[in-house]
PDB file of C-alpha atoms and ligand atoms in Angstrom:
ATOM      1  CA  MET A   1      -0.873   8.744  15.582  1.00 75.00           C
ATOM      2  CA  ASN A   2      -4.172   9.121  13.064  1.00 90.00           C
ATOM      3  CA  GLU A   3      -4.696  11.042  10.210  1.00 95.00           C
ATOM      4  CA  ARG A   4      -6.747  14.405  11.001  1.00 97.00           C
ATOM      5  CA  ILE A   5      -9.843  14.847   8.850  1.00 98.00           C
ATOM      6  CA  LEU A   6     -11.846  17.996   8.229  1.00 98.00           C
ATOM      7  CA  VAL A   7     -15.442  17.807   7.125  1.00 98.00           C
ATOM      8  CA  VAL A   8     -16.748  20.567   5.304  1.00 98.00           C
ATOM      9  CA  GLU A   9     -20.579  20.162   4.705  1.00 97.00           C
ATOM     10  CA  ASP A  10     -23.597  22.475   5.592  1.00 97.00           C
ATOM     11  CA  GLU A  11     -26.156  19.727   6.071  1.00 96.00           C
ATOM     12  CA  PRO A  12     -26.342  19.614  10.293  1.00 97.00           C
ATOM     13  CA  ALA A  13     -27.376  15.883  10.308  1.00 97.00           C
ATOM     14  CA  LEU A  14     -24.676  14.608   7.839  1.00 97.00           C
ATOM     15  CA  ARG A  15     -21.826  16.560   9.274  1.00 97.00           C
ATOM     16  CA  ASP A  16     -22.724  15.165  13.111  1.00 97.00           C
ATOM     17  CA  THR A  17     -22.765  11.750  11.145  1.00 97.00           C
ATOM     18  CA  LEU A  18     -19.688  11.977   9.431  1.00 98.00           C
ATOM     19  CA  GLU A  19     -17.795  13.441  12.563  1.00 98.00           C
ATOM     20  CA  TRP A  20     -19.021  10.698  14.737  1.00 98.00           C
ATOM     21  CA  ASN A  21     -18.268   7.985  12.161  1.00 97.00           C
ATOM     22  CA  LEU A  22     -14.936   9.053  11.317  1.00 98.00           C
ATOM     23  CA  ARG A  23     -14.411   9.951  15.317  1.00 97.00           C
ATOM     24  CA  HIS A  24     -15.160   6.166  15.973  1.00 96.00           C
ATOM     25  CA  GLU A  25     -12.582   5.005  13.725  1.00 96.00           C
ATOM     26  CA  GLY A  26     -10.190   7.136  15.795  1.00 96.00           C
ATOM     27  CA  TYR A  27      -9.563   9.832  13.617  1.00 97.00           C
ATOM     28  CA  PRO A  28      -9.018  13.416  14.859  1.00 97.00           C
ATOM     29  CA  VAL A  29     -11.735  15.468  13.397  1.00 98.00           C
ATOM     30  CA  LYS A  30     -12.887  18.963  12.740  1.00 98.00           C
ATOM     31  CA  THR A  31     -15.699  20.316  10.927  1.00 98.00           C
ATOM     32  CA  ALA A  32     -17.019  24.022   9.263  1.00 98.00           C
ATOM     33  CA  ALA A  33     -20.501  24.328   7.896  1.00 97.00           C
ATOM     34  CA  ASP A  34     -19.685  26.565   4.973  1.00 97.00           C
ATOM     35  CA  GLY A  35     -17.172  27.242   2.101  1.00 97.00           C
ATOM     36  CA  ILE A  36     -15.351  30.028   3.453  1.00 97.00           C
ATOM     37  CA  ALA A  37     -15.380  28.694   7.027  1.00 98.00           C
ATOM     38  CA  GLY A  38     -13.791  25.428   5.925  1.00 98.00           C
ATOM     39  CA  LEU A  39     -11.395  27.023   3.530  1.00 97.00           C
ATOM     40  CA  GLN A  40     -10.033  28.882   6.830  1.00 97.00           C
ATOM     41  CA  ALA A  41      -9.950  25.776   8.716  1.00 97.00           C
ATOM     42  CA  ALA A  42      -7.896  24.252   5.915  1.00 97.00           C
ATOM     43  CA  ARG A  43      -5.387  26.757   5.976  1.00 96.00           C
ATOM     44  CA  GLU A  44      -4.867  26.634   9.856  1.00 96.00           C
ATOM     45  CA  TRP A  45      -5.209  23.299  10.773  1.00 96.00           C
ATOM     46  CA  LYS A  46      -3.693  21.358   7.540  1.00 95.00           C
ATOM     47  CA  PRO A  47      -5.553  18.064   7.829  1.00 97.00           C
ATOM     48  CA  ASP A  48      -4.320  14.894   6.087  1.00 96.00           C
ATOM     49  CA  LEU A  49      -7.789  14.944   4.119  1.00 98.00           C
ATOM     50  CA  LEU A  50     -10.390  17.047   3.279  1.00 98.00           C
ATOM     51  CA  ILE A  51     -14.017  16.333   3.002  1.00 98.00           C
ATOM     52  CA  LEU A  52     -15.667  18.479   1.221  1.00 97.00           C
ATOM     53  CA  ASP A  53     -19.495  18.899  -0.209  1.00 95.00           C
ATOM     54  CA  LEU A  54     -19.979  20.479  -3.610  1.00 92.00           C
ATOM     55  CA  MET A  55     -22.902  22.558  -3.269  1.00 91.00           C
ATOM     56  CA  LEU A  56     -22.067  24.948   0.153  1.00 94.00           C
ATOM     57  CA  PRO A  57     -23.346  28.214   1.145  1.00 94.00           C
ATOM     58  CA  GLY A  58     -20.938  31.406   0.596  1.00 90.00           C
ATOM     59  CA  MET A  59     -17.935  29.442  -1.393  1.00 95.00           C
ATOM     60  CA  ASP A  60     -18.964  26.273  -3.175  1.00 93.00           C
ATOM     61  CA  GLY A  61     -16.907  23.397  -2.882  1.00 94.00           C
ATOM     62  CA  LEU A  62     -15.342  23.930  -6.431  1.00 92.00           C
ATOM     63  CA  GLU A  63     -14.323  27.236  -5.457  1.00 94.00           C
ATOM     64  CA  VAL A  64     -12.550  25.716  -2.260  1.00 96.00           C
ATOM     65  CA  CYS A  65     -10.606  23.225  -3.715  1.00 94.00           C
ATOM     66  CA  ARG A  66      -9.492  25.454  -6.495  1.00 92.00           C
ATOM     67  CA  GLN A  67      -8.291  27.477  -3.804  1.00 94.00           C
ATOM     68  CA  LEU A  68      -6.619  24.648  -1.758  1.00 94.00           C
ATOM     69  CA  ARG A  69      -4.975  23.561  -4.425  1.00 89.00           C
ATOM     70  CA  LYS A  70      -2.956  26.537  -4.948  1.00 85.00           C
ATOM     71  CA  ASP A  71      -0.667  25.566  -2.506  1.00 83.00           C
ATOM     72  CA  THR A  72      -1.633  21.928  -0.683  1.00 87.00           C
ATOM     73  CA  ASN A  73      -1.494  18.217  -1.877  1.00 85.00           C
ATOM     74  CA  PHE A  74      -3.666  16.651   0.767  1.00 93.00           C
ATOM     75  CA  PRO A  75      -6.407  14.270  -0.360  1.00 94.00           C
ATOM     76  CA  ILE A  76      -9.795  15.705  -1.004  1.00 95.00           C
ATOM     77  CA  LEU A  77     -12.641  13.700  -1.119  1.00 95.00           C
ATOM     78  CA  MET A  78     -15.768  15.642  -2.996  1.00 93.00           C
ATOM     79  CA  LEU A  79     -19.448  15.076  -1.742  1.00 93.00           C
ATOM     80  CA  THR A  80     -21.427  15.364  -4.576  1.00 87.00           C
ATOM     81  CA  ALA A  81     -25.441  15.459  -4.665  1.00 78.00           C
ATOM     82  CA  ARG A  82     -26.018  14.608  -8.391  1.00 68.00           C
ATOM     83  CA  GLU A  83     -24.269  11.774 -10.404  1.00 67.00           C
ATOM     84  CA  SER A  84     -23.428  14.134 -13.139  1.00 67.00           C
ATOM     85  CA  GLU A  85     -20.668  13.947 -15.574  1.00 65.00           C
ATOM     86  CA  THR A  86     -19.963  17.713 -15.741  1.00 69.00           C
ATOM     87  CA  ASP A  87     -19.614  17.677 -11.794  1.00 69.00           C
ATOM     88  CA  ARG A  88     -17.212  14.837 -11.726  1.00 69.00           C
ATOM     89  CA  VAL A  89     -15.129  16.112 -14.154  1.00 70.00           C
ATOM     90  CA  VAL A  90     -15.086  19.531 -13.035  1.00 74.00           C
ATOM     91  CA  GLY A  91     -14.021  18.326  -9.226  1.00 75.00           C
ATOM     92  CA  LEU A  92     -11.435  16.276 -10.836  1.00 77.00           C
ATOM     93  CA  GLU A  93     -10.201  18.931 -12.992  1.00 77.00           C
ATOM     94  CA  VAL A  94     -10.202  21.556 -10.003  1.00 81.00           C
ATOM     95  CA  GLY A  95      -7.913  18.708  -7.994  1.00 83.00           C
ATOM     96  CA  ALA A  96     -10.417  16.558  -6.118  1.00 88.00           C
ATOM     97  CA  ASP A  97      -8.946  13.081  -5.534  1.00 89.00           C
ATOM     98  CA  ASP A  98     -11.806  11.168  -5.408  1.00 89.00           C
ATOM     99  CA  TYR A  99     -15.620  11.907  -5.140  1.00 87.00           C
ATOM    100  CA  ILE A 100     -18.566   9.946  -3.836  1.00 90.00           C
ATOM    101  CA  THR A 101     -22.377  10.331  -4.684  1.00 88.00           C
ATOM    102  CA  LYS A 102     -25.123  11.067  -2.076  1.00 89.00           C
ATOM    103  CA  PRO A 103     -26.697   9.484  -0.914  1.00 89.00           C
ATOM    104  CA  PHE A 104     -23.732   7.138   0.122  1.00 93.00           C
ATOM    105  CA  HIS A 105     -23.198   4.424   2.563  1.00 94.00           C
ATOM    106  CA  MET A 106     -20.773   5.309   5.667  1.00 95.00           C
ATOM    107  CA  ARG A 107     -18.813   1.821   5.045  1.00 94.00           C
ATOM    108  CA  GLU A 108     -18.358   3.136   1.211  1.00 93.00           C
ATOM    109  CA  LEU A 109     -17.103   6.484   2.387  1.00 95.00           C
ATOM    110  CA  LEU A 110     -14.564   5.169   5.292  1.00 96.00           C
ATOM    111  CA  ALA A 111     -13.263   3.173   2.442  1.00 93.00           C
ATOM    112  CA  ARG A 112     -12.919   5.713   0.386  1.00 93.00           C
ATOM    113  CA  VAL A 113     -11.007   7.610   3.147  1.00 95.00           C
ATOM    114  CA  LYS A 114      -8.746   4.648   3.918  1.00 94.00           C
ATOM    115  CA  ALA A 115      -7.937   4.368   0.706  1.00 91.00           C
ATOM    116  CA  GLN A 116      -6.536   7.972  -0.036  1.00 92.00           C
ATOM    117  CA  LEU A 117      -4.724   7.499   3.531  1.00 93.00           C
ATOM    118  CA  ARG A 118      -3.061   4.288   2.212  1.00 89.00           C
ATOM    119  CA  ARG A 119      -2.229   6.177  -1.270  1.00 87.00           C
ATOM    120  CA  VAL A 120      -0.561   9.078   0.797  1.00 86.00           C
ATOM    121  CA  ARG A 121       1.317   6.762   3.196  1.00 85.00           C
ATOM    122  CA  LEU A 122       2.877   5.099   0.334  1.00 80.00           C
ATOM    123  CA  ILE A 123       4.008   7.649  -1.371  1.00 75.00           C
ATOM    124  CA  ARG A 124       5.433   9.132   1.880  1.00 75.00           C
ATOM    125  CA  GLU A 125       7.537   5.924   2.728  1.00 75.00           C
ATOM    126  CA  GLU A 126       8.776   5.693  -1.003  1.00 69.00           C
ATOM    127  CA  LYS A 127      10.012   9.015  -0.466  1.00 64.00           C
ATOM    128  CA  THR A 128      11.448   8.413   2.920  1.00 62.00           C
ATOM    129  CA  SER A 129      13.327   5.142   1.729  1.00 63.00           C
ATOM    130  CA  LEU A 130      14.619   6.862  -1.177  1.00 56.00           C
ATOM    131  CA  SER A 131      16.176   9.443   1.126  1.00 53.00           C
ATOM    132  CA  THR A 132      17.671   7.380   3.472  1.00 53.00           C
ATOM    133  CA  GLU A 133      19.777   5.637   0.557  1.00 50.00           C
ATOM    134  CA  GLU A 134      23.045   6.301  -1.159  1.00 49.00           C
ATOM    135  CA  THR A 135      21.704   8.445  -3.906  1.00 47.00           C
ATOM    136  CA  PRO A 136      19.794  10.721  -1.592  1.00 55.00           C
ATOM    137  CA  LEU A 137      17.363  12.004  -4.344  1.00 65.00           C
ATOM    138  CA  GLU A 138      15.655  10.278  -6.959  1.00 76.00           C
ATOM    139  CA  GLU A 139      17.548  11.262 -10.276  1.00 86.00           C
ATOM    140  CA  PRO A 140      16.041  13.578 -12.973  1.00 90.00           C
ATOM    141  CA  ILE A 141      14.191  10.854 -15.647  1.00 90.00           C
ATOM    142  CA  VAL A 142      14.579  12.212 -18.991  1.00 91.00           C
ATOM    143  CA  CYS A 143      12.028  11.343 -21.720  1.00 89.00           C
ATOM    144  CA  GLY A 144      13.074  13.088 -25.043  1.00 89.00           C
ATOM    145  CA  ASP A 145      12.441  16.494 -24.644  1.00 91.00           C
ATOM    146  CA  LEU A 146      10.847  15.989 -21.312  1.00 93.00           C
ATOM    147  CA  THR A 147      13.055  16.260 -17.623  1.00 94.00           C
ATOM    148  CA  ILE A 148      11.242  15.054 -14.849  1.00 92.00           C
ATOM    149  CA  ASN A 149      12.798  15.973 -11.675  1.00 90.00           C
ATOM    150  CA  PRO A 150      10.687  13.836  -8.716  1.00 85.00           C
ATOM    151  CA  ALA A 151      13.024  15.657  -6.241  1.00 82.00           C
ATOM    152  CA  ARG A 152      11.761  18.935  -7.197  1.00 83.00           C
ATOM    153  CA  GLY A 153       8.389  17.770  -8.260  1.00 84.00           C
ATOM    154  CA  GLU A 154       8.861  19.618 -11.707  1.00 89.00           C
ATOM    155  CA  VAL A 155       8.959  18.682 -15.142  1.00 93.00           C
ATOM    156  CA  LEU A 156      10.477  20.687 -17.916  1.00 94.00           C
ATOM    157  CA  ARG A 157       9.816  20.542 -21.666  1.00 94.00           C
ATOM    158  CA  ALA A 158      12.593  21.564 -23.890  1.00 91.00           C
ATOM    159  CA  GLY A 159      13.959  23.621 -20.844  1.00 90.00           C
ATOM    160  CA  LYS A 160      10.727  24.940 -20.255  1.00 93.00           C
ATOM    161  CA  ALA A 161       8.558  24.440 -16.999  1.00 93.00           C
ATOM    162  CA  LEU A 162       5.131  22.653 -17.392  1.00 93.00           C
ATOM    163  CA  SER A 163       2.451  23.670 -15.866  1.00 90.00           C
ATOM    164  CA  LEU A 164       0.776  20.297 -14.483  1.00 89.00           C
ATOM    165  CA  LYS A 165      -2.163  19.865 -12.372  1.00 85.00           C
ATOM    166  CA  PRO A 166      -1.062  17.601  -9.513  1.00 83.00           C
ATOM    167  CA  LYS A 167      -2.880  14.623 -10.838  1.00 87.00           C
ATOM    168  CA  GLU A 168      -1.242  15.083 -14.212  1.00 91.00           C
ATOM    169  CA  TYR A 169       2.228  15.036 -12.469  1.00 91.00           C
ATOM    170  CA  GLU A 170       1.771  12.018 -10.603  1.00 89.00           C
ATOM    171  CA  LEU A 171       0.131  10.287 -13.797  1.00 93.00           C
ATOM    172  CA  LEU A 172       3.345  11.156 -15.775  1.00 95.00           C
ATOM    173  CA  LEU A 173       5.842  10.295 -12.750  1.00 92.00           C
ATOM    174  CA  PHE A 174       4.378   6.935 -12.774  1.00 92.00           C
ATOM    175  CA  PHE A 175       4.439   6.331 -16.579  1.00 94.00           C
ATOM    176  CA  ALA A 176       7.841   7.609 -16.596  1.00 92.00           C
ATOM    177  CA  ARG A 177       8.763   5.073 -14.029  1.00 90.00           C
ATOM    178  CA  HIS A 178       7.817   2.277 -16.124  1.00 91.00           C
ATOM    179  CA  ARG A 179       8.311   3.254 -19.505  1.00 92.00           C
ATOM    180  CA  GLY A 180       7.682   0.886 -22.381  1.00 93.00           C
ATOM    181  CA  GLN A 181       5.640  -1.117 -19.830  1.00 94.00           C
ATOM    182  CA  MET A 182       1.530  -1.467 -20.363  1.00 95.00           C
ATOM    183  CA  LEU A 183      -0.387  -0.057 -17.783  1.00 94.00           C
ATOM    184  CA  SER A 184      -3.748  -0.935 -17.139  1.00 92.00           C
ATOM    185  CA  ARG A 185      -6.576   1.432 -16.021  1.00 90.00           C
ATOM    186  CA  GLU A 186      -6.926  -0.621 -12.876  1.00 88.00           C
ATOM    187  CA  GLN A 187      -3.333  -0.301 -12.339  1.00 88.00           C
ATOM    188  CA  ILE A 188      -3.458   3.078 -12.992  1.00 91.00           C
ATOM    189  CA  LEU A 189      -6.295   4.125 -10.722  1.00 88.00           C
ATOM    190  CA  GLN A 190      -4.952   2.348  -7.663  1.00 85.00           C
ATOM    191  CA  ARG A 191      -1.688   3.984  -7.696  1.00 85.00           C
ATOM    192  CA  VAL A 192      -2.425   7.090  -8.701  1.00 88.00           C
ATOM    193  CA  TRP A 193      -5.858   7.707  -7.233  1.00 85.00           C
ATOM    194  CA  GLY A 194      -5.848   5.128  -4.630  1.00 81.00           C
ATOM    195  CA  TRP A 195      -9.319   3.886  -5.560  1.00 77.00           C
ATOM    196  CA  GLU A 196      -9.838   0.348  -5.181  1.00 69.00           C
ATOM    197  CA  TYR A 197     -13.418   0.201  -4.605  1.00 52.00           C
ATOM    198  CA  THR A 198     -14.700   1.352  -7.930  1.00 60.00           C
ATOM    199  CA  GLY A 199     -13.752   0.723 -11.426  1.00 58.00           C
ATOM    200  CA  ASP A 200     -14.226   4.196 -13.073  1.00 70.00           C
ATOM    201  CA  SER A 201     -11.634   4.128 -15.729  1.00 76.00           C
ATOM    202  CA  ARG A 202     -13.291   7.365 -17.221  1.00 83.00           C
ATOM    203  CA  THR A 203     -11.276   9.478 -14.701  1.00 85.00           C
ATOM    204  CA  VAL A 204      -7.603   7.828 -16.070  1.00 90.00           C
ATOM    205  CA  ASP A 205      -8.807   8.725 -20.029  1.00 91.00           C
ATOM    206  CA  VAL A 206      -9.386  12.077 -19.014  1.00 89.00           C
ATOM    207  CA  HIS A 207      -6.488  12.636 -17.222  1.00 92.00           C
ATOM    208  CA  VAL A 208      -4.497  10.995 -19.991  1.00 95.00           C
ATOM    209  CA  ARG A 209      -6.187  13.349 -22.656  1.00 94.00           C
ATOM    210  CA  TRP A 210      -5.001  16.068 -20.693  1.00 93.00           C
ATOM    211  CA  LEU A 211      -1.647  15.149 -20.301  1.00 95.00           C
ATOM    212  CA  ARG A 212      -1.185  14.398 -23.592  1.00 96.00           C
ATOM    213  CA  GLU A 213      -2.326  18.005 -24.427  1.00 96.00           C
ATOM    214  CA  LYS A 214       0.542  19.102 -22.731  1.00 95.00           C
ATOM    215  CA  ILE A 215       3.309  16.308 -23.768  1.00 95.00           C
ATOM    216  CA  GLU A 216       2.631  14.953 -27.268  1.00 94.00           C
ATOM    217  CA  PRO A 217       3.732  16.890 -30.167  1.00 92.00           C
ATOM    218  CA  ASP A 218       0.396  16.394 -31.556  1.00 94.00           C
ATOM    219  CA  PRO A 219      -2.273  15.347 -29.271  1.00 94.00           C
ATOM    220  CA  ALA A 220      -4.704  13.979 -31.548  1.00 92.00           C
ATOM    221  CA  THR A 221      -2.082  11.450 -32.804  1.00 94.00           C
ATOM    222  CA  PRO A 222      -0.298  10.466 -29.585  1.00 95.00           C
ATOM    223  CA  ALA A 223       3.095   9.156 -30.144  1.00 94.00           C
ATOM    224  CA  ARG A 224       4.670   9.159 -26.678  1.00 95.00           C
ATOM    225  CA  LEU A 225       1.603   8.355 -24.428  1.00 96.00           C
ATOM    226  CA  VAL A 226      -0.315   5.587 -26.417  1.00 96.00           C
ATOM    227  CA  THR A 227      -3.325   3.589 -26.056  1.00 95.00           C
ATOM    228  CA  VAL A 228      -3.269  -0.046 -25.858  1.00 94.00           C
ATOM    229  CA  ARG A 229      -6.208  -1.676 -27.612  1.00 89.00           C
ATOM    230  CA  GLY A 230      -8.145  -3.596 -25.017  1.00 81.00           C
ATOM    231  CA  GLY A 231      -5.507  -2.950 -22.095  1.00 83.00           C
ATOM    232  CA  GLY A 232      -4.579   0.443 -20.908  1.00 93.00           C
ATOM    233  CA  TYR A 233      -1.664   2.841 -21.781  1.00 96.00           C
ATOM    234  CA  ARG A 234       1.763   2.908 -22.451  1.00 96.00           C
ATOM    235  CA  PHE A 235       4.318   5.556 -21.919  1.00 96.00           C
ATOM    236  CA  GLU A 236       6.870   5.300 -25.016  1.00 93.00           C
ATOM    237  CA  GLY A 237       9.528   8.063 -23.533  1.00 85.00           C
TER     238      GLY A 237
HETATM  239 CA1   CA B   1     -24.438  21.037   0.725  1.00 94.56          CA
END
């Protein structure tokens, strides 16, 4: 059964093109033409992936994303009209998983869609295989004053729950599972974001900075999540 995709785009020509191409690839598709209708459709239909335009009448894409991230975690692929650093960072901050700048090639968009769906499938399979083993759920990972509990999707620092954005959580979990190992930005992008087609490693750096603010005793001189010169990052625990 193919994953269901919701498209929220106010430009009729682009909306139709997206719908046609996604259907042609075998995905069931629904569309909405503004932010409020999009938000409602996402809540009711519960798609497996959302393609969300940034500039929308009524409620803009950022606000739709912010609302949805309170209680959903399906991948959100943002469409932005400008190659703007601010749009990109704000989009990721409100919980988008990937973004693509207009105008784009349909082939590129379909590749991004497939990469996101593959990432989600991988995570789901990991969970399933874990739950059929002797120990039904992955044990909490303890690193100093941090306790990461994958079974509950929560992180405690000195016994208090840390409020992490979805990508910060996935990033921390990935680091914790590979403690002491150098992880390149490419490895991180592929595993945490499912990006295989663009080498935009600034995204990793931004999220590492946010994560450090929450887990480092002194974020200005990181001791737990260290930068490896010319390489990537290493989690010391
Ligand atoms: Ca628009």
